[in-house]
Tab-separated table of C-alpha atoms in Angstrom:
chain	number	residue	atom	x	y	z
S	1	MET	CA	178.768	83.523	107.865
S	2	LYS	CA	176.109	80.955	108.238
S	3	LYS	CA	172.478	81.946	107.868
S	4	SER	CA	171.737	80.752	111.432
S	5	ASN	CA	174.326	83.121	112.826
S	6	LEU	CA	172.786	86.019	110.973
S	7	LEU	CA	169.310	85.203	112.317
S	8	PHE	CA	170.769	85.014	115.885
S	9	LEU	CA	172.444	88.419	115.551
S	10	ALA	CA	169.270	90.022	114.144
S	11	SER	CA	167.172	88.626	116.983
S	12	ALA	CA	169.712	89.899	119.571
S	13	LEU	CA	169.643	93.411	118.035
S	14	LEU	CA	165.846	93.514	118.151
S	15	ILE	CA	165.815	92.526	121.819
S	16	MET	CA	168.390	95.171	122.724
S	17	LEU	CA	166.408	97.795	120.856
S	18	ALA	CA	163.209	96.884	122.668
S	19	LEU	CA	165.009	97.113	126.083
S	20	ALA	CA	166.433	100.478	125.154
S	21	VAL	CA	163.031	101.890	124.240
S	22	SER	CA	161.328	100.552	127.339
S	23	SER	CA	163.998	101.939	129.555
S	24	CYS	CA	163.295	105.404	128.202
S	25	THR	CA	159.601	105.253	129.224
S	26	LYS	CA	158.915	106.895	132.579
S	27	GLU	CA	155.631	106.857	134.549
S	28	GLY	CA	154.169	110.137	135.697
S	29	PRO	CA	152.770	110.841	139.151
S	30	ALA	CA	149.612	108.923	140.230
S	31	GLY	CA	146.287	110.644	139.663
S	32	ALA	CA	143.809	111.641	142.357
S	33	ASP	CA	141.645	108.900	143.834
S	34	GLY	CA	138.120	108.637	142.429
S	35	THR	CA	134.999	109.229	144.492
S	36	ASP	CA	133.849	106.258	146.486
S	37	GLY	CA	130.669	104.503	145.356
S	38	VAL	CA	127.616	104.119	147.530
S	39	ASN	CA	127.856	101.258	150.051
S	40	GLY	CA	125.442	98.391	149.628
S	41	THR	CA	123.104	97.257	152.386
S	42	ASP	CA	124.448	94.329	154.290
S	43	GLY	CA	122.316	91.191	154.071
S	44	THR	CA	119.942	92.608	151.337
S	45	ASP	CA	120.175	91.389	147.727
S	46	GLY	CA	120.253	93.998	144.989
S	47	VAL	CA	117.625	94.068	142.248
S	48	ASP	CA	117.954	91.094	139.882
S	49	GLY	CA	118.880	92.379	136.482
S	50	ASN	CA	116.626	89.780	134.868
S	51	VAL	CA	113.397	90.826	136.619
S	52	VAL	CA	112.211	93.088	133.856
S	53	CYS	CA	113.217	90.635	131.117
S	54	MET	CA	111.525	87.730	132.830
S	55	THR	CA	108.197	89.526	132.718
S	56	CYS	CA	107.931	88.435	129.131
S	57	HIS	CA	110.829	86.059	128.605
S	58	ASN	CA	109.604	83.165	130.713
S	59	LEU	CA	108.656	79.628	129.699
S	60	GLU	CA	104.955	80.003	130.462
S	61	ASN	CA	104.641	83.133	128.275
S	62	LYS	CA	106.709	81.568	125.490
S	63	ALA	CA	104.615	78.415	125.480
S	64	THR	CA	101.406	80.481	125.298
S	65	LYS	CA	102.614	82.506	122.322
S	66	GLU	CA	103.804	79.433	120.513
S	67	MET	CA	100.433	77.712	121.054
S	68	GLN	CA	98.603	80.735	119.769
S	69	TYR	CA	100.925	81.148	116.779
S	70	ALA	CA	100.417	77.515	115.799
S	71	GLN	CA	96.766	78.360	115.128
S	72	SER	CA	97.586	81.255	112.826
S	73	GLY	CA	97.637	81.404	109.006
S	74	HIS	CA	101.256	82.412	109.088
S	75	ALA	CA	102.300	79.292	110.935
S	76	ALA	CA	100.651	77.037	108.391
S	77	GLY	CA	103.572	77.682	106.007
S	78	ALA	CA	101.252	78.104	103.050
S	79	VAL	CA	102.372	81.662	102.756
S	80	VAL	CA	105.827	80.413	101.800
S	81	GLY	CA	104.962	78.165	98.840
S	82	TYR	CA	106.894	78.725	95.717
S	83	ALA	CA	106.862	82.506	96.355
S	84	GLY	CA	108.981	82.285	99.512
S	85	GLY	CA	112.214	82.142	97.566
S	86	ARG	CA	111.370	84.357	94.598
S	87	GLN	CA	113.030	87.711	94.395
S	88	ASN	CA	109.900	89.814	93.993
S	89	CYS	CA	107.783	87.819	96.479
S	90	ALA	CA	110.116	86.770	99.258
S	91	ARG	CA	109.881	90.073	101.157
S	92	CYS	CA	106.488	88.912	102.538
S	93	HIS	CA	106.429	85.221	101.811
S	94	SER	CA	109.364	83.991	103.851
S	95	ASN	CA	111.254	84.686	106.999
S	96	GLU	CA	114.567	85.275	105.153
S	97	GLY	CA	113.006	87.558	102.540
S	98	PHE	CA	111.286	89.813	105.070
S	99	ILE	CA	114.442	90.174	107.200
S	100	GLU	CA	116.647	90.948	104.196
S	101	THR	CA	114.186	93.545	102.921
S	102	GLN	CA	114.178	95.343	106.293
S	103	PHE	CA	117.967	95.607	106.084
S	104	THR	CA	118.247	96.578	102.412
S	105	GLY	CA	115.055	98.637	102.072
S	106	MET	CA	114.489	97.002	98.685
S	107	ASP	CA	111.303	95.375	97.409
S	108	THR	CA	113.225	92.257	96.444
S	109	THR	CA	115.950	89.974	97.681
S	110	ALA	CA	119.465	89.971	96.261
S	111	ALA	CA	119.038	86.442	94.953
S	112	GLU	CA	116.621	83.529	94.962
S	113	ILE	CA	116.339	81.941	98.454
S	114	PRO	CA	117.068	78.264	98.069
S	115	ILE	CA	115.266	76.990	101.185
S	116	PRO	CA	112.841	79.621	102.432
S	117	THR	CA	111.224	79.157	105.841
S	118	PRO	CA	107.850	80.330	107.083
S	119	ILE	CA	107.173	83.517	108.973
S	120	GLY	CA	108.204	82.973	112.593
S	121	CYS	CA	109.121	84.761	115.828
S	122	VAL	CA	112.320	86.269	114.569
S	123	THR	CA	110.631	87.539	111.392
S	124	CYS	CA	108.735	90.151	113.329
S	125	HIS	CA	110.894	90.441	116.480
S	126	ASP	CA	114.472	91.601	116.529
S	127	PHE	CA	116.233	93.666	119.248
S	128	HIS	CA	114.751	96.071	121.783
S	129	ASP	CA	115.237	99.786	120.983
S	130	THR	CA	114.855	100.634	124.675
S	131	PHE	CA	115.040	98.872	127.971
S	132	ASP	CA	113.440	101.767	129.932
S	133	PHE	CA	110.036	100.089	129.776
S	134	GLU	CA	108.786	101.888	132.864
S	135	ASN	CA	109.091	105.320	131.270
S	136	GLU	CA	109.006	104.547	127.539
S	137	GLY	CA	106.737	101.486	127.476
S	138	PRO	CA	107.514	98.107	125.913
S	139	ASP	CA	108.644	98.192	122.306
S	140	TYR	CA	108.222	94.405	121.879
S	141	ALA	CA	111.488	94.333	119.926
S	142	LEU	CA	109.597	94.693	116.612
S	143	ARG	CA	111.702	94.550	113.488
S	144	THR	CA	110.037	97.631	112.006
S	145	THR	CA	107.356	100.123	113.091
S	146	LYS	CA	108.138	102.841	110.554
S	147	PRO	CA	105.518	104.278	108.163
S	148	VAL	CA	104.969	102.096	105.087
S	149	ASP	CA	105.797	103.137	101.517
S	150	LEU	CA	103.083	101.601	99.359
S	151	ILE	CA	104.407	99.238	96.661
S	152	MET	CA	101.441	99.917	94.359
S	153	TYR	CA	102.456	103.595	94.153
S	154	ASP	CA	106.197	102.885	93.827
S	155	GLY	CA	106.741	104.215	97.311
S	156	GLU	CA	105.398	107.701	96.525
S	157	VAL	CA	102.483	107.293	98.932
S	158	THR	CA	103.135	106.461	102.609
S	159	LEU	CA	100.739	105.107	105.209
S	160	ASP	CA	101.299	105.509	108.943
S	161	PHE	CA	99.090	103.407	111.229
S	162	GLY	CA	101.321	104.153	114.187
S	163	GLY	CA	103.670	101.848	116.028
S	164	PRO	CA	103.118	98.054	115.833
S	165	SER	CA	100.341	98.265	113.227
S	166	ASN	CA	102.898	99.482	110.666
S	167	LEU	CA	104.576	96.113	110.957
S	168	CYS	CA	101.316	94.521	109.747
S	169	ALA	CA	100.860	97.009	106.979
S	170	THR	CA	104.357	96.336	105.640
S	171	CYS	CA	103.053	93.143	103.997
S	172	HIS	CA	99.292	93.613	104.150
S	173	GLN	CA	99.177	95.961	101.197
S	174	PRO	CA	98.457	95.614	97.473
S	175	ARG	CA	101.265	95.133	94.901
S	176	THR	CA	99.447	96.137	91.746
S	177	ALA	CA	97.745	99.492	91.255
S	178	SER	CA	94.264	99.814	89.728
S	179	PRO	CA	94.118	99.581	85.905
S	180	GLU	CA	94.626	102.532	83.529
S	181	ASP	CA	93.068	103.075	80.100
S	182	ASP	CA	95.299	101.687	77.392
S	183	GLY	CA	94.444	104.648	75.149
S	184	SER	CA	91.452	103.020	73.454
S	185	GLY	CA	89.187	102.807	76.439
S	186	ASN	CA	90.193	99.257	77.204
S	187	PHE	CA	92.517	97.186	79.370
S	188	THR	CA	93.809	93.660	78.920
S	189	ILE	CA	93.635	91.170	81.745
S	190	THR	CA	96.507	88.771	81.040
S	191	SER	CA	95.943	86.121	83.716
S	192	THR	CA	93.308	84.656	85.961
S	193	TYR	CA	95.582	85.755	88.845
S	194	TRP	CA	95.617	89.418	87.765
S	195	GLY	CA	94.550	91.916	90.439
S	196	SER	CA	95.784	93.932	93.396
S	197	HIS	CA	97.486	90.858	94.840
S	198	HIS	CA	96.539	89.346	98.180
S	199	GLY	CA	96.501	91.340	101.352
S	200	PRO	CA	95.063	94.814	100.572
S	201	GLN	CA	93.826	95.301	104.145
S	202	SER	CA	95.919	98.407	104.960
S	203	THR	CA	94.666	100.322	101.938
S	204	SER	CA	91.099	99.157	102.570
S	205	ILE	CA	91.263	100.580	106.063
S	206	GLU	CA	92.791	103.831	104.745
S	207	GLY	CA	90.163	104.036	102.038
S	208	ILE	CA	92.509	104.451	99.043
S	209	GLY	CA	93.748	102.494	96.050
S	210	GLY	CA	90.593	100.948	94.583
S	211	TYR	CA	89.356	101.647	91.060
S	212	GLU	CA	87.391	104.767	91.952
S	213	VAL	CA	84.848	105.309	89.225
S	214	GLY	CA	81.848	107.446	90.157
S	215	THR	CA	81.483	109.551	93.297
S	216	GLY	CA	80.585	109.276	96.957
S	217	TYR	CA	83.889	108.051	98.405
S	218	PRO	CA	84.644	108.846	102.018
S	219	THR	CA	87.669	110.933	102.968
S	220	PRO	CA	90.808	108.718	103.161
S	221	GLY	CA	91.719	107.812	106.681
S	222	SER	CA	88.355	108.774	108.080
S	223	THR	CA	86.946	105.367	109.104
S	224	THR	CA	86.901	104.735	112.846
S	225	HIS	CA	88.824	101.570	112.231
S	226	LYS	CA	91.702	103.896	111.362
S	227	THR	CA	91.100	106.775	113.765
S	228	GLU	CA	89.950	104.875	116.886
S	229	VAL	CA	91.393	101.343	116.751
S	230	THR	CA	94.471	99.581	115.482
S	231	CYS	CA	95.403	96.363	113.701
S	232	ILE	CA	96.858	95.171	116.967
S	233	GLY	CA	93.851	96.131	119.035
S	234	CYS	CA	91.502	93.988	116.940
S	235	HIS	CA	93.771	91.170	115.672
S	236	MET	CA	95.864	90.741	118.856
S	237	HIS	CA	93.127	91.159	121.395
S	238	GLU	CA	93.849	89.452	124.724
S	239	SER	CA	91.341	86.752	123.776
S	240	THR	CA	93.232	85.691	120.639
S	241	GLY	CA	96.802	87.112	120.880
S	242	HIS	CA	99.258	85.652	118.370
S	243	THR	CA	96.580	83.713	116.449
S	244	TRP	CA	95.632	87.064	114.831
S	245	ASN	CA	92.091	85.731	114.579
S	246	VAL	CA	89.509	88.277	115.617
S	247	ASP	CA	87.105	87.575	118.504
S	248	VAL	CA	83.848	89.456	118.879
S	249	ALA	CA	85.199	90.436	122.306
S	250	ALA	CA	87.529	92.800	120.458
S	251	CYS	CA	84.432	94.588	119.030
S	252	THR	CA	82.288	95.051	122.114
S	253	SER	CA	84.255	97.944	123.585
S	254	CYS	CA	82.748	100.019	120.781
S	255	HIS	CA	79.819	97.840	119.637
S	256	SER	CA	78.493	96.795	123.030
S	257	ASP	CA	75.619	94.646	121.712
S	258	ALA	CA	77.634	92.836	118.964
S	259	THR	CA	77.296	89.097	118.840
S	260	ASP	CA	79.066	88.644	115.534
S	261	PHE	CA	80.951	90.745	112.915
S	262	ASN	CA	77.844	91.504	110.838
S	263	ILE	CA	77.298	94.786	112.655
S	264	ASN	CA	74.567	96.919	111.055
S	265	GLY	CA	74.318	94.173	108.387
S	266	VAL	CA	77.507	95.326	106.652
S	267	GLN	CA	78.711	91.821	105.865
S	268	THR	CA	75.332	90.799	104.462
S	269	ASP	CA	75.262	93.875	102.236
S	270	VAL	CA	78.758	93.347	100.911
S	271	GLN	CA	78.181	89.653	100.262
S	272	ASN	CA	74.995	90.419	98.300
S	273	MET	CA	76.704	93.149	96.278
S	274	MET	CA	79.661	90.899	95.495
S	275	ALA	CA	77.224	88.248	94.219
S	276	GLU	CA	75.459	90.851	92.116
S	277	LEU	CA	78.709	92.081	90.636
S	278	LYS	CA	79.671	88.507	89.666
S	279	THR	CA	76.423	88.188	87.649
S	280	LYS	CA	77.498	91.323	85.783
S	281	PHE	CA	80.805	89.670	84.853
S	282	ILE	CA	79.010	86.567	83.655
S	283	ALA	CA	76.594	88.550	81.542
S	284	ALA	CA	79.506	90.506	80.035
S	285	GLY	CA	81.322	87.294	79.064
S	286	MET	CA	84.138	88.043	81.544
S	287	TRP	CA	83.578	85.054	83.863
S	288	ASP	CA	84.161	81.354	83.513
S	289	GLU	CA	81.370	79.803	85.614
S	290	THR	CA	82.933	76.339	85.477
S	291	GLU	CA	86.303	77.425	86.807
S	292	ASP	CA	84.729	80.315	88.788
S	293	LYS	CA	87.453	82.676	87.523
S	294	ILE	CA	87.840	85.768	85.377
S	295	VAL	CA	88.465	85.110	81.724
S	296	PRO	CA	91.646	86.803	80.484
S	297	GLY	CA	90.987	89.193	77.680
S	298	THR	CA	90.542	92.865	76.631
S	299	TYR	CA	87.549	94.626	78.081
S	300	PRO	CA	86.307	98.207	78.683
S	301	ILE	CA	88.410	99.877	81.298
S	302	ASP	CA	85.506	100.421	83.721
S	303	HIS	CA	84.591	96.736	83.553
S	304	VAL	CA	88.191	95.786	84.330
S	305	GLY	CA	88.228	98.294	87.165
S	306	ALA	CA	85.072	96.692	88.562
S	307	TYR	CA	86.820	93.306	88.527
S	308	TYR	CA	89.886	94.874	90.211
S	309	ASN	CA	87.571	96.044	93.042
S	310	TYR	CA	85.890	92.624	93.193
S	311	ALA	CA	89.262	90.816	93.578
S	312	TRP	CA	90.431	93.440	96.066
S	313	ILE	CA	87.412	93.005	98.348
S	314	LEU	CA	87.573	89.275	98.104
S	315	ASP	CA	91.217	89.340	99.231
S	316	ASP	CA	90.489	91.884	101.985
S	317	ARG	CA	88.530	89.021	103.653
S	318	SER	CA	86.542	91.233	106.017
S	319	ASP	CA	83.332	91.450	103.982
S	320	GLY	CA	83.364	95.179	104.505
S	321	VAL	CA	84.264	95.338	108.147
S	322	HIS	CA	87.587	97.019	107.626
S	323	ASN	CA	86.010	100.078	105.998
S	324	ALA	CA	82.324	99.693	105.286
S	325	ALA	CA	81.785	103.080	103.736
S	326	TYR	CA	84.693	102.776	101.239
S	327	ILE	CA	84.095	99.136	100.299
S	328	LYS	CA	80.376	99.592	99.766
S	329	THR	CA	80.962	102.653	97.619
S	330	LEU	CA	83.445	100.722	95.482
S	331	LEU	CA	80.892	97.999	94.943
S	332	THR	CA	77.930	100.310	94.296
S	333	ASN	CA	79.913	102.170	91.650
S	334	SER	CA	81.338	98.991	90.127
S	335	ILE	CA	77.873	97.533	89.637
S	336	ALA	CA	76.697	100.799	88.089
S	337	VAL	CA	79.212	100.695	85.221
S	338	PHE	CA	77.400	97.656	83.754
S	339	ASN	CA	73.925	99.282	83.929
């Protein structure tokens, strides 16, 4: 028998089998009718489902945010640099690295990122957790608001600034912990770039993590810039928004007579103490005045700790404003180790 005939017979058998099976299937009695819905009102439109969304998602608001963001340090792209694609840096130095880290929970990316892009809207904003804004408030679709495990302590210490401020603290934290005695009372600085790494603002505000020689340190978490205000309240004030630049207007709700950030002379004090501490480094042979950098080498542990605090406060960039009591104590005790 030809192959074509066999295929025809096989097809015919399959069709007959399908008809036989279907003929055995019987429908049961119809179920009870469901309850009628509420009638609409003739001539009146219902509520537009886009009304809530359009409160924020409109062209005017989008243009304003983009204009503000263009003035920010993040938008400049300098944060990307060579670090944006590196496995141990990309988590905070590129859009792709930050997003991947939020998914994996790892302090690295799975591989080098070939073409990293700067921090942008979708870096910080993802999907809304709730659409019941009336009862639950806006969540701004932030990619993360969970408490932050500090890298410098291998995740064993967690900071919680509450809500949106935790998004900031995710990256604005040190990477390297303060130095420890090598067993001989010394420590070796291996590079002019050694230190806590840029962005220690969250730990400055909390009042932890510096090289704490001496006494007099305030209780961690006790500064009013932790207990009474937030990162968002100061750095995303209505006068500056997505520039993240601070306006004195953000200070006057607490410091009613403030005309600048040098409230109670804290910035002047810190700048003078930083200058004094640098003279101590120079006298100890630790500082290259020509290059204006630390000289790599092995030094007494307290001297290295003093430099760790110096680099920390320099990178904090607030001249003491973030936590005046803690920062001034670090400087006072750092200067004292040279006396």
